[in-house]
Short mmCIF file of C-alpha atoms in Angstrom, two decimals:
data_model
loop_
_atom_site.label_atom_id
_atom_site.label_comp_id
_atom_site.label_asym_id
_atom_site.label_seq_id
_atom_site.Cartn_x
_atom_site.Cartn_y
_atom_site.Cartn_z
CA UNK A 1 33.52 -115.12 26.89
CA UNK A 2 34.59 -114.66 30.51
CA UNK A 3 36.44 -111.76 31.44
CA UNK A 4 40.46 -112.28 31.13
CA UNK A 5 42.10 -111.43 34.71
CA UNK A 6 43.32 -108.15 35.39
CA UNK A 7 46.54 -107.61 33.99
CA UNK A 8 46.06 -110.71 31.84
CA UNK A 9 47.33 -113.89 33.68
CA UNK A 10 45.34 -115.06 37.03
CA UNK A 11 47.58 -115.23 39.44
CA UNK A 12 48.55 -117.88 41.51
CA UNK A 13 50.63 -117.79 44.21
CA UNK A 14 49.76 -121.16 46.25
CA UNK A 15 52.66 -123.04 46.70
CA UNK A 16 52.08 -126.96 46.80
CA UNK A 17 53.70 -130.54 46.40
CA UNK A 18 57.39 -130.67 47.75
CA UNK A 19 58.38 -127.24 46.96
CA UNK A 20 55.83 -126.36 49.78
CA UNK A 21 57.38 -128.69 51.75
CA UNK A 22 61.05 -127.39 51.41
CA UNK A 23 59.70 -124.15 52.28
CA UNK A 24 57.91 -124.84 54.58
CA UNK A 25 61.38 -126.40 56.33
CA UNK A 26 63.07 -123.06 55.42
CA UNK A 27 60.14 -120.89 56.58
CA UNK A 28 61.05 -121.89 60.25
CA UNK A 29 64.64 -120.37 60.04
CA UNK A 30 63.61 -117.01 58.58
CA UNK A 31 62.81 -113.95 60.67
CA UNK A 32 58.89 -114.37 61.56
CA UNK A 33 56.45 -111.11 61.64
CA UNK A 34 52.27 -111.87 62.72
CA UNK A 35 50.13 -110.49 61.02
CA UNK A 36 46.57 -109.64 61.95
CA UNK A 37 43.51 -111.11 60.66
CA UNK A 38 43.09 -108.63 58.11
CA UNK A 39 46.22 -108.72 56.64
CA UNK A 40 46.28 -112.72 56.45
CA UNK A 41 42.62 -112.47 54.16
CA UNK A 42 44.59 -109.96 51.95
CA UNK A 43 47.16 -112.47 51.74
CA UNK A 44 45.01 -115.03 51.08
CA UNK A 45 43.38 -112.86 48.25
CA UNK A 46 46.96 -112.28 46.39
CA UNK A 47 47.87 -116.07 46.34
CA UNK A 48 44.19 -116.68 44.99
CA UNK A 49 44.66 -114.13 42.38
CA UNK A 50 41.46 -112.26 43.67
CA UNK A 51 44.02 -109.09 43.37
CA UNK A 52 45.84 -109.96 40.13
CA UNK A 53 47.89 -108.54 38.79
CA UNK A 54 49.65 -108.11 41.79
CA UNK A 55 51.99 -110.48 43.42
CA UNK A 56 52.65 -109.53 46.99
CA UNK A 57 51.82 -106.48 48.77
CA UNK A 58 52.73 -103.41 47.32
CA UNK A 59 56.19 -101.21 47.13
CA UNK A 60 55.99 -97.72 47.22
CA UNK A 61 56.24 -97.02 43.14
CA UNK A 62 52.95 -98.98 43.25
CA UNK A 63 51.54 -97.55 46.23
CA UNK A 64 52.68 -93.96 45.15
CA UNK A 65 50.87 -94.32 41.70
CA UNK A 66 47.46 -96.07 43.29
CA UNK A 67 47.10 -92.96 45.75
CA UNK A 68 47.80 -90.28 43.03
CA UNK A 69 46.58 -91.75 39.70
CA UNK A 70 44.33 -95.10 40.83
CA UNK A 71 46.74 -96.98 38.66
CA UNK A 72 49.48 -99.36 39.12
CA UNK A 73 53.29 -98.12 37.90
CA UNK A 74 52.17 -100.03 34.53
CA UNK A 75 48.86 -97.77 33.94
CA UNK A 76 46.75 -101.05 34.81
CA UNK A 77 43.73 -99.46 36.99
CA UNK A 78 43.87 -99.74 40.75
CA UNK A 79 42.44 -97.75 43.30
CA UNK A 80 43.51 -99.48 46.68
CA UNK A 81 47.04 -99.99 47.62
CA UNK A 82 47.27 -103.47 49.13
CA UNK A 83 49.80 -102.84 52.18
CA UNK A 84 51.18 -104.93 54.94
CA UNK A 85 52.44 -102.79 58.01
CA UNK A 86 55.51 -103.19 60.40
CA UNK A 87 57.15 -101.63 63.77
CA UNK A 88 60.66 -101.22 63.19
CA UNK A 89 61.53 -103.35 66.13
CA UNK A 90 59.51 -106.03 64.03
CA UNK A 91 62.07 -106.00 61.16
CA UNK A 92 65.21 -105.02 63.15
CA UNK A 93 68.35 -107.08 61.26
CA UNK A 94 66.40 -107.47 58.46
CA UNK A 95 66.79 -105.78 54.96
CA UNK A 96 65.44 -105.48 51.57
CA UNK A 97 66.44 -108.71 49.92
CA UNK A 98 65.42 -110.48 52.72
CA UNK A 99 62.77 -113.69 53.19
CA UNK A 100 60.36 -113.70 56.03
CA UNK A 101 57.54 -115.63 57.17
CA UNK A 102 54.14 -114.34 58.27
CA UNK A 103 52.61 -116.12 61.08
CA UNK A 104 49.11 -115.62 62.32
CA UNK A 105 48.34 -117.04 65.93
CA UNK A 106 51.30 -118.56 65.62
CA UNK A 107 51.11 -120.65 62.27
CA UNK A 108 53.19 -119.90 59.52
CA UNK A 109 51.04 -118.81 56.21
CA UNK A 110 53.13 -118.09 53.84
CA UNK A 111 56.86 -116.51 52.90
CA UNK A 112 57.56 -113.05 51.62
CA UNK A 113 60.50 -111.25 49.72
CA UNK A 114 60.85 -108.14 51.18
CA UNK A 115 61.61 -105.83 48.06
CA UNK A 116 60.84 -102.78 49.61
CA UNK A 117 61.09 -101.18 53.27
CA UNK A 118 59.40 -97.91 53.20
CA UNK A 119 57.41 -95.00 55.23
CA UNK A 120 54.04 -93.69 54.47
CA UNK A 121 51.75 -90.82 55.53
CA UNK A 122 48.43 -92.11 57.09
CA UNK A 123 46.82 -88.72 56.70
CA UNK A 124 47.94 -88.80 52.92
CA UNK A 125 46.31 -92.45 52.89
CA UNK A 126 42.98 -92.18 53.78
CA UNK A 127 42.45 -88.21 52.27
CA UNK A 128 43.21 -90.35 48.85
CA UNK A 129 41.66 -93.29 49.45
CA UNK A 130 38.71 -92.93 51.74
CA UNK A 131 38.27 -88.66 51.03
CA UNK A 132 38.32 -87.84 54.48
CA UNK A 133 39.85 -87.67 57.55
CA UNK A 134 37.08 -88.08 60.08
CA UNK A 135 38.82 -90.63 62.75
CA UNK A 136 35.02 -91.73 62.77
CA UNK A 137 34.98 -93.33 59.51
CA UNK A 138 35.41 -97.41 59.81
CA UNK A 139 38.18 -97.28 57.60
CA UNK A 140 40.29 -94.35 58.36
CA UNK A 141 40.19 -95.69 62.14
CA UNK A 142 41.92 -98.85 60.89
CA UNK A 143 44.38 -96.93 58.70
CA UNK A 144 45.33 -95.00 61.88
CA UNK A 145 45.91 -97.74 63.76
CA UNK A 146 48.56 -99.47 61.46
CA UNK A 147 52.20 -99.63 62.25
CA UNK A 148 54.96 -97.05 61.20
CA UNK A 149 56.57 -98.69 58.05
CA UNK A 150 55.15 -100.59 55.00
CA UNK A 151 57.15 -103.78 53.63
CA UNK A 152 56.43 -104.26 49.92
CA UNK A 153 57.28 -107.68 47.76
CA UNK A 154 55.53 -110.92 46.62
CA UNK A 155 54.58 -113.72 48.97
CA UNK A 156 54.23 -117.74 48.32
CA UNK A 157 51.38 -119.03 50.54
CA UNK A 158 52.47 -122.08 52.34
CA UNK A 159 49.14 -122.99 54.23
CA UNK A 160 45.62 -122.00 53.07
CA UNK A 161 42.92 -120.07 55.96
CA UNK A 162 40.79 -122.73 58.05
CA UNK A 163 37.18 -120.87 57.47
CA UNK A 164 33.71 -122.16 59.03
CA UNK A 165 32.16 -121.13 56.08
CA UNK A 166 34.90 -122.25 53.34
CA UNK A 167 32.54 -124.42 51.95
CA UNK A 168 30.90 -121.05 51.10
CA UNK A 169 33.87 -119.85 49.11
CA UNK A 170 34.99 -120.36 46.04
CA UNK A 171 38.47 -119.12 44.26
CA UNK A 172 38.84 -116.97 40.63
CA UNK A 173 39.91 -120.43 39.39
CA UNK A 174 36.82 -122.21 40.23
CA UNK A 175 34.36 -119.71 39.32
CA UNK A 176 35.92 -119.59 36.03
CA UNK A 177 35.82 -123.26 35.71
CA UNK A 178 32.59 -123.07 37.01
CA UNK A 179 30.97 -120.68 34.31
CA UNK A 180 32.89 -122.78 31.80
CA UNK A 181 30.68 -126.01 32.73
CA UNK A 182 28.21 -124.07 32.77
CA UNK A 183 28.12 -122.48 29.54
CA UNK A 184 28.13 -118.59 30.34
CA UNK A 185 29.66 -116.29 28.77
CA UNK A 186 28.23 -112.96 30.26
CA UNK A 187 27.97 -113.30 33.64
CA UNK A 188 27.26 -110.17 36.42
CA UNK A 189 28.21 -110.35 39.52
CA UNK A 190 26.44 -108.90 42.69
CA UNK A 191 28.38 -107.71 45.28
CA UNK A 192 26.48 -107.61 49.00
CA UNK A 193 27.03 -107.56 52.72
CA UNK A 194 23.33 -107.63 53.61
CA UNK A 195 20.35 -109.71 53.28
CA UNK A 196 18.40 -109.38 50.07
CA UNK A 197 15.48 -107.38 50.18
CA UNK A 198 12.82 -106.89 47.16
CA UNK A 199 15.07 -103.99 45.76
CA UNK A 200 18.13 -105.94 45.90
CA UNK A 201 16.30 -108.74 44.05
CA UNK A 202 14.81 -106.21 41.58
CA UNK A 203 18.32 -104.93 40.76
CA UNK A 204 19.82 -108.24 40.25
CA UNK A 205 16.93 -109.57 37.55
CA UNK A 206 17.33 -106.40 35.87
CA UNK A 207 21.05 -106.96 34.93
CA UNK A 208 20.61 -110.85 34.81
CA UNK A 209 17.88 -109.75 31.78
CA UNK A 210 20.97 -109.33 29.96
CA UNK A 211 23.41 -112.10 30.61
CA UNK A 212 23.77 -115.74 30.90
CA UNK A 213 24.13 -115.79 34.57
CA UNK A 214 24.56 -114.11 37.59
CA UNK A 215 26.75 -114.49 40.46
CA UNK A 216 25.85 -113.58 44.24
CA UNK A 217 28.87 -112.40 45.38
CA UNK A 218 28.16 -112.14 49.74
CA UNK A 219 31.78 -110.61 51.58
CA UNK A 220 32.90 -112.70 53.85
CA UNK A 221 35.38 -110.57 56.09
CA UNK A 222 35.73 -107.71 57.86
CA UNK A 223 32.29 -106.51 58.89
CA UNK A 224 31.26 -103.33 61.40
CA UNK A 225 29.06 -103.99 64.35
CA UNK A 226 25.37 -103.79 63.08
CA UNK A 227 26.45 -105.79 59.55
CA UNK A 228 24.33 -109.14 59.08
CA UNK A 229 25.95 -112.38 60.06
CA UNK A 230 27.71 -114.14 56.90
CA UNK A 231 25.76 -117.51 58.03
CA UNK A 232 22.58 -115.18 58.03
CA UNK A 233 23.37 -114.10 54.61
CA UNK A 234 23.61 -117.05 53.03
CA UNK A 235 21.15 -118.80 54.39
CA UNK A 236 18.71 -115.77 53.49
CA UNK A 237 20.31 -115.69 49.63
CA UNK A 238 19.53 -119.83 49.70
CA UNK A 239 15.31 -118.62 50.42
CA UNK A 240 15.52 -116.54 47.95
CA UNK A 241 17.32 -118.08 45.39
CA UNK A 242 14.81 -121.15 46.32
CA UNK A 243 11.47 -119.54 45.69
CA UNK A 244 11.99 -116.36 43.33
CA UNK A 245 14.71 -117.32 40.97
CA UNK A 246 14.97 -119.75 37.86
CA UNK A 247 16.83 -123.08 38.41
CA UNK A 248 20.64 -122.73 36.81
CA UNK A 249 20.74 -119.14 36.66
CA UNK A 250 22.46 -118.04 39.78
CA UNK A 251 25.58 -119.07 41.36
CA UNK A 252 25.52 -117.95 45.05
CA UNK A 253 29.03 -117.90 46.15
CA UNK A 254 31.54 -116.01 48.90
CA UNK A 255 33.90 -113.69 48.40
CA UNK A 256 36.67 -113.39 51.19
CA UNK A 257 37.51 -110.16 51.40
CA UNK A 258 38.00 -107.23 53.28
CA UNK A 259 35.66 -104.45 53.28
CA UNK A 260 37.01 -101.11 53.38
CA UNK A 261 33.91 -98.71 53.37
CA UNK A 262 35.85 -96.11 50.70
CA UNK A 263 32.82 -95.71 48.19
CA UNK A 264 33.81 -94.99 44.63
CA UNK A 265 37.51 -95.99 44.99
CA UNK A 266 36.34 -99.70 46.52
CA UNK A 267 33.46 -99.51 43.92
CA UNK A 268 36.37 -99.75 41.01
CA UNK A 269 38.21 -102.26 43.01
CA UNK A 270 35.38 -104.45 43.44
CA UNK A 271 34.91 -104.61 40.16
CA UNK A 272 38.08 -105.51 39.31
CA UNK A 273 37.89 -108.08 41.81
CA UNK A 274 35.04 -109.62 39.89
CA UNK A 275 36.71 -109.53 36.58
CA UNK A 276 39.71 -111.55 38.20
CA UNK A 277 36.15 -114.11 38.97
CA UNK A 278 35.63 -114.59 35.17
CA UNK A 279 32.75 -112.14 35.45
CA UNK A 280 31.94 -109.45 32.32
CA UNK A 281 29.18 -107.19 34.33
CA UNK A 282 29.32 -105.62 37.97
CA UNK A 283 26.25 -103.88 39.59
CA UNK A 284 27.16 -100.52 41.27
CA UNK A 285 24.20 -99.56 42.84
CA UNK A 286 23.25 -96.50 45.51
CA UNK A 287 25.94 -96.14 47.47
CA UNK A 288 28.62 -98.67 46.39
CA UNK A 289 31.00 -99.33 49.38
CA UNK A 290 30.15 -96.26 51.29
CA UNK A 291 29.16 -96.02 55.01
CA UNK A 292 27.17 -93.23 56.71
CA UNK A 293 27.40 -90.53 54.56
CA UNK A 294 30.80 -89.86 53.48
CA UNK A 295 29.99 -90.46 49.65
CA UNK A 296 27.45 -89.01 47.66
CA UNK A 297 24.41 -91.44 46.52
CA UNK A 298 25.89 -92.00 43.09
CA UNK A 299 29.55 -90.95 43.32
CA UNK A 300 30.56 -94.63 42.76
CA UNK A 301 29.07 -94.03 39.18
CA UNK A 302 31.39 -91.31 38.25
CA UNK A 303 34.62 -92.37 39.36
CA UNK A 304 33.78 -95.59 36.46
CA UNK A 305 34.70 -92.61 33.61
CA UNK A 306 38.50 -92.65 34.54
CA UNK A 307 38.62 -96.02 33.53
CA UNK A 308 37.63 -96.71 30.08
CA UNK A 309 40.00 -99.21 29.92
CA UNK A 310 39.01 -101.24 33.18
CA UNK A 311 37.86 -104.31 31.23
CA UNK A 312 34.53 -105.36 32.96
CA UNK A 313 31.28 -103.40 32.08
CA UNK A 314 29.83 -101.41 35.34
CA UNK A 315 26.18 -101.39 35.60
CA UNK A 316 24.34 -98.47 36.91
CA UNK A 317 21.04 -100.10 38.51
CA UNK A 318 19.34 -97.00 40.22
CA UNK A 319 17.59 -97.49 43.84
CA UNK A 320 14.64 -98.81 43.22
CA UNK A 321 11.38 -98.77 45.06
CA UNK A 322 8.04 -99.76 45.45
CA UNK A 323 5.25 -97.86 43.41
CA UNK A 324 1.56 -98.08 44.39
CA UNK A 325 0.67 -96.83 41.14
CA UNK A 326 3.02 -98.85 38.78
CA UNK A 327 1.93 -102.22 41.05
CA UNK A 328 5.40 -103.28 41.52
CA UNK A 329 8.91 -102.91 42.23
CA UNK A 330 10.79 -99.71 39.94
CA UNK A 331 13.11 -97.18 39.93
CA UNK A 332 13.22 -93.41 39.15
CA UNK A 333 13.94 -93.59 35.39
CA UNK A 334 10.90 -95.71 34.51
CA UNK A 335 8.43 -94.43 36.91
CA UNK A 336 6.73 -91.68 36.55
CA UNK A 337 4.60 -90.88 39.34
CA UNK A 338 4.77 -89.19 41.90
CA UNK A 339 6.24 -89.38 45.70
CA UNK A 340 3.03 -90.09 47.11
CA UNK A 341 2.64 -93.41 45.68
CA UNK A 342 6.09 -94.54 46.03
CA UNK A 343 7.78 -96.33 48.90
CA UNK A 344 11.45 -96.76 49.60
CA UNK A 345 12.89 -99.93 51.05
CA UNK A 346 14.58 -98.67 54.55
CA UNK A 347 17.77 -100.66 55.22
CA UNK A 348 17.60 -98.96 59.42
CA UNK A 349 13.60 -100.02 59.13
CA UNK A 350 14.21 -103.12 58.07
CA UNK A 351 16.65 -103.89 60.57
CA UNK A 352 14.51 -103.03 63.21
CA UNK A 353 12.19 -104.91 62.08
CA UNK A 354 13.99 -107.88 62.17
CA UNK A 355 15.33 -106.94 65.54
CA UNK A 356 11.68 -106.73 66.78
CA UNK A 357 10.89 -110.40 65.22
CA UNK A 358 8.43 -108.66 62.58
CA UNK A 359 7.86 -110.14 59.52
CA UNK A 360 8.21 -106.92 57.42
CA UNK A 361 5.71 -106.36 54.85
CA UNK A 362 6.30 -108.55 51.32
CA UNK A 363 7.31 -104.87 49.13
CA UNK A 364 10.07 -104.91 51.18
CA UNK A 365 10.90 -108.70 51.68
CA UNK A 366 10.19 -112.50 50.34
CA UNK A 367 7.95 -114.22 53.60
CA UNK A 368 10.24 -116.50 53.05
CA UNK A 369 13.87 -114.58 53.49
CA UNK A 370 12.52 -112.97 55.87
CA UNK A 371 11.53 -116.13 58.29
CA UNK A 372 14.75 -117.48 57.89
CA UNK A 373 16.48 -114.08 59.17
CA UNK A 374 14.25 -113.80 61.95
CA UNK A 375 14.96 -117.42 62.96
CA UNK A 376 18.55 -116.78 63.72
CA UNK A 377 18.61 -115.56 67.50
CA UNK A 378 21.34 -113.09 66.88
CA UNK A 379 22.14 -111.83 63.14
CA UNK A 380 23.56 -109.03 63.57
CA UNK A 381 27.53 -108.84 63.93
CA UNK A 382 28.45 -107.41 67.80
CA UNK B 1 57.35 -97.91 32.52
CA UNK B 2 57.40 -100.34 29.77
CA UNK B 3 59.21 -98.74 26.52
CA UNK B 4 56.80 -97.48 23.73
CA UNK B 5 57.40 -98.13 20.19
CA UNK B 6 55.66 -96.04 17.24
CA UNK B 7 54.22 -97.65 14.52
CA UNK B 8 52.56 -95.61 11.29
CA UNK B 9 49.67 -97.70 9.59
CA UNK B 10 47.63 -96.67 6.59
CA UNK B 11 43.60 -96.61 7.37
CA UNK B 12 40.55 -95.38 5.22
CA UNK B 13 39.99 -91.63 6.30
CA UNK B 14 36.53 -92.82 7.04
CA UNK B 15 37.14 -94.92 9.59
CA UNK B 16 40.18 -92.68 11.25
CA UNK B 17 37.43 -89.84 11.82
CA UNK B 18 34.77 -92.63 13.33
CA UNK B 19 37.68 -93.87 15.33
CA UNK B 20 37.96 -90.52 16.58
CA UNK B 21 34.34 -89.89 17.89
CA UNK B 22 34.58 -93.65 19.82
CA UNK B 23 37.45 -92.58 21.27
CA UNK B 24 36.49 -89.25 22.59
CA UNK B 25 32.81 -90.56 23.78
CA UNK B 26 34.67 -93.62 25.72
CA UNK B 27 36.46 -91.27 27.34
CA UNK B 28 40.24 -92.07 26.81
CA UNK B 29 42.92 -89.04 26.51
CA UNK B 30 44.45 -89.81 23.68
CA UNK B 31 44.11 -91.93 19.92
CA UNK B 32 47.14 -93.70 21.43
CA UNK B 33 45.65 -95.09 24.64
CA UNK B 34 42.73 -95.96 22.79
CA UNK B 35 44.53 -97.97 19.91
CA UNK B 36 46.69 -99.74 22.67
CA UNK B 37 43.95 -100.63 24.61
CA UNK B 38 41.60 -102.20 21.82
CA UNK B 39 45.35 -104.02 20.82
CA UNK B 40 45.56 -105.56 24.05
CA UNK B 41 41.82 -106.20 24.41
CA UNK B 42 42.34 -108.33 20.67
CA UNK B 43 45.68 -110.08 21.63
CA UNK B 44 44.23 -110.83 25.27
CA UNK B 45 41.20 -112.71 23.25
CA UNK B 46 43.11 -114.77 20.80
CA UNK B 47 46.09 -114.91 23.61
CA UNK B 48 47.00 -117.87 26.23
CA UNK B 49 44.52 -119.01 28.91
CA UNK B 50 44.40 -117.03 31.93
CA UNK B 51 46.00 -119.97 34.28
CA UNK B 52 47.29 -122.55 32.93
CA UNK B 53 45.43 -125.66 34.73
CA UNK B 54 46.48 -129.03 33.77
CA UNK B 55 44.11 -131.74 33.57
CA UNK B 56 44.63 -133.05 36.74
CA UNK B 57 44.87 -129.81 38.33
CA UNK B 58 41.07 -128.76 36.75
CA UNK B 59 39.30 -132.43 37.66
CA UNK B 60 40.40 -131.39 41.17
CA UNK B 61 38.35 -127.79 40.51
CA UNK B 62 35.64 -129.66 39.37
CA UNK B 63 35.77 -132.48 42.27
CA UNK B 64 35.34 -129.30 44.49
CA UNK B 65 32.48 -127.95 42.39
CA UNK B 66 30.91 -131.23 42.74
CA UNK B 67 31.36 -131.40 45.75
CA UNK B 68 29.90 -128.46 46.80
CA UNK B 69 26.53 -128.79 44.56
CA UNK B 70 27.47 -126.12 42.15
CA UNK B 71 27.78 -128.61 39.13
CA UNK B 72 26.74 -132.51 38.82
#
C-alpha cells in the first residue's frame, strides 16, 4: 500500500469555507511581516503537508534537535529545520502568543501563531546542515543572508500561490488519490531538476522493474543560474515519457519546493518528502542534492543508515553509463569491462551541447528530448 | 518527549535470538527502538486514513485529476 505520511496523519493546513473568510477579516488587523519568495513556497509546502509532520515553521526544541540529531523533539527523522526569519524591528510590540499575517508583495497568505521568538547561529546552521562554510556554496550564501531572529509556530494558509505552471503540480493529497485510482501500491518516485538523459532514463526503469509505478518528481522552485527551465523540463519529460515509456506507468508531476543543494541531509529530506506523496521507493542516485563538489559521489547513500526507521525504502541506482562492449546503457556493478569501452554521460557536455544547438549523440539522449530542448530559445535559468 | 511505558511479553527463544540479528543488521540501537518501530509500522497499517477526505472533498481531487489528464 502507499506509504502513510510522515509522522502518521497528512497534514493539512489550508484553511477554507467561512472560517477562511473570518480570518481572512481578522488577518488585516494583525501585525503583518513579508516574506520572500522562498519562505512563501515553504509555507505553501507545510499547509500541503509536503513537510508533515510539521505544522508551522519550526521552534527552537525542533530546530535544536534537527541540527544535532536529524530528528524532530519526538525522534521522527528530519534533517532540515524549516525556519522563517525576522529583523527585530519587524516584530517590535509583538510577543510569543501573538497572531501575525505573512504577506508576500503585498497579499496576505496565510496567519501564524508565533510560539516561539528565538536567535540562531548561521555559522552553526550551515556547518550542520550543508558541512561547510564556504560563502560560495548556493546554500550557505542564502543562510547568510537571513535576518537576525527565527519565529517558530504553526500557520493556517488563507490564499493558495498563483503559479504559471500549477497545472504542473499536484499536492500529497492528490497523488495519493491519484495512485489509489490507479491501483499502485509500490510506487518510486524520481526526484530531478534537469532534463532526462539516457542515464536518467536507465535509472528510473531499473527501479520501476520493481514497482507498480513511478512518479517523475521535476522541482519547481528555487533554481541556480545554469539549472534548466521548469517549462523545459517538462516539456522534455512529456518526449520522453511519449516515445520510451509504457502507457499508465508513469505519472509525471511537480514538486514545489525549494532546493537547498545540502547533499545527504536534503537526500533524507527528499525522501521524506516523497513518502508524505504516497510513494514507498525513492532513487538516490550520484550525487543526491549536492552542487560542485562539496559532497562525496555517494555520501547521500550513507547518511540512509541513521534512519532505519525512516519509512520509505531508498534506492541506490549507481551512475550508469554507456558500454561499447555490453551494447547498451549499465552501471559499474554489472559491467565488467573495462574503461576503454565505457562512456559517461557529461551533464557540462551536454549542456554545451544544447547551448551550441547540437543534437547530442542518442547514448546520451532520446532524438526526440533532445529536439524539444533545443527548440526552446533560452533553457537555461539566468 | 512522550512518556515510555514498559511492557514484559513472553516469546519463543527462537524467535527473540532471530529478532536480535534483524535488529542489529537494520541498524537500530537498541531491541527497544526496534520493537517500537515495527509497533507503530503495524498500528499505522491497520490505523485511520492518513487525511480524512470526505466524499465531496475527494470528487473535487479527482475533478482536478481529470482535469489535468492524469485519470479519465
Amino acid at each position: 500500500m502507499v506509504s502513510k505520511p510522515h509522522g502518521g496523519k497528512l497534514v493539512n493546513r489550508v484553511v477554507t469555507g467561512k472560517r477562511r473568510e473570518h480570518l481572512l477579516e481578522e488577518s488585516r488587523e494583525l501585525p503583518r511581516i513579508e516574506i520572500n519568495y522562498e519562505r512563501l513556497i515553504d509555507l505553501m509546502d507545510i499547509a500541503y503537508g509536503v513537510f508533515s509532520p510539521l505544522e508551522g515553521f519550526v521552534t527552537q526544541e525542533d530546530y535544536l534537535h534537527i541540527l544535532y540529531d536529524m530528528r524532530l523533539s519526538n525522534d521522527l527523522p528530519w534533517t532540515i529545520p524549516v525556519i522563517l526569519d525576522v529583523d527585530p524591528e519587524e516584530i517590535q510590540g509583538v510577543k510569543e502568543g501573538d497572531d501575525i499575517a505573512l504577506a508576500y508583495d503585498g497579499k496576505i497568505y496565510a496567519i501564524m501563531r508565533i510560539e516561539e521568538i528565538y536567535g540562531w547561529d548561521k555559522k552553526e546552521y550551515v556547518e550542520h546542515v550543508y558541512k561547510t562554510t564556504d560563502p560560495n556554496h548556493p546554500g550557505v550564501v542564502k543562510i547568510y543572508k537571513m535576518k537576525e531572529l527565527l519565529i517558530g509556530g504553526p500557520i493556517d494558509l488563507l490564499n493558495e500561490l498563483k503559479h504559471p505552471l500549477e497545472h504542473r503540480i499536484l499536492w500529497p493529497i492528490e497523488t495519493r488519490v491519484l495512485f489509489r485510482e490507479k491501483g499502485w501500491k509500490n510506487i518510486v518516485a524520481f526526484q530531478t531538476r534537469n532534463v532526462p538523459h539516457r542515464g536518467h532514463e536507465y535509472v528510473q526503469k531499473a527501479a520501476l522493474t520493481f514497482t507498480d509505478g513511478l512518479l517523475i518528481h521535476p522541482l519547481i522552485g528555487w533554481k541556480k543560474p545554469g539549472d534548466y527551465k521548469d517549462e523545459v523540463i517538462f516539456a522534455a519529460y512529456e518526449a520522453l515519457i511519449k516515445h520510451y515509456y509504457p502507457k499508465d506507468v508513469v505519472v509525471l508531476a511537480g514538486l514545489l519546493m525549494n532546493m537547498r543543494y545540502a547533499g545527504p541531509r536534503e537526500a533524507v529530506h527528499h525522501a521524506i518528502v516523497r513518502k508524505n506523496f504516497g510513494c514507498t521507493h525513492f532513487i538516490i542516485g550520484r550525487d543526491h542534492a549536492g552542487v560542485g563538489n562539496y559532497y562525496g559521489p555517494y555520501d547521500a547513500w550513507y547518511i540512509f543508515q541513521e534512519f532505519p526507521d525512516l519509512g520509505i525504502t531508498p534506492l541506490f541506482i549507481r551512475e550508469a553509463f554507456y558500454c561499447r562492449k555490453c551494447g547498451g546503457m549499465v552501471n559499474e556493478k554489472i559491467c565488467p569491462h573495462s574503461d576503454e569501452y565505457r562512456v559517461k554521460i557529461s551533464g557540462t557536455k551536454l549542456r554545451q551541447m544544447i547551448k551550441n544547438g547540437e543534437i547530442p549523440p542518442e547514448y546520451m539522449m532520446r532524438p526526440e528530448v533532445a529536439k524539444v530542448v533545443i527548440n526552446f530559445k533560452n533553457p537555461f535559468v539566468e | 518527549m512522550e512518556e515510555n511505558i514498559e511492557i514484559k511479553i513472553k516469546i519463543k527463544k527462537s524467535l527473540y535470538e532471530q529478532i536480535l540479528k534483524e535488529a542489529e543488521r537494520s541498524g537500530f540501537n537498541s531491541l527497544d527502538e526496534f520493537f517500537e518501530f515495527i509497533l507503530e509500522q503495524l498500528v499505522e497499517s491497520e490505523g485511520a486514513e492518513e487525511a480524512s477526505l470526505s466524499e465531496e472533498e475527494e470528487e473535487k481531487v479527482r475533478e482536478r485529476l481529470r482535469a489535468l489528464g492524469y485519470i479519465d
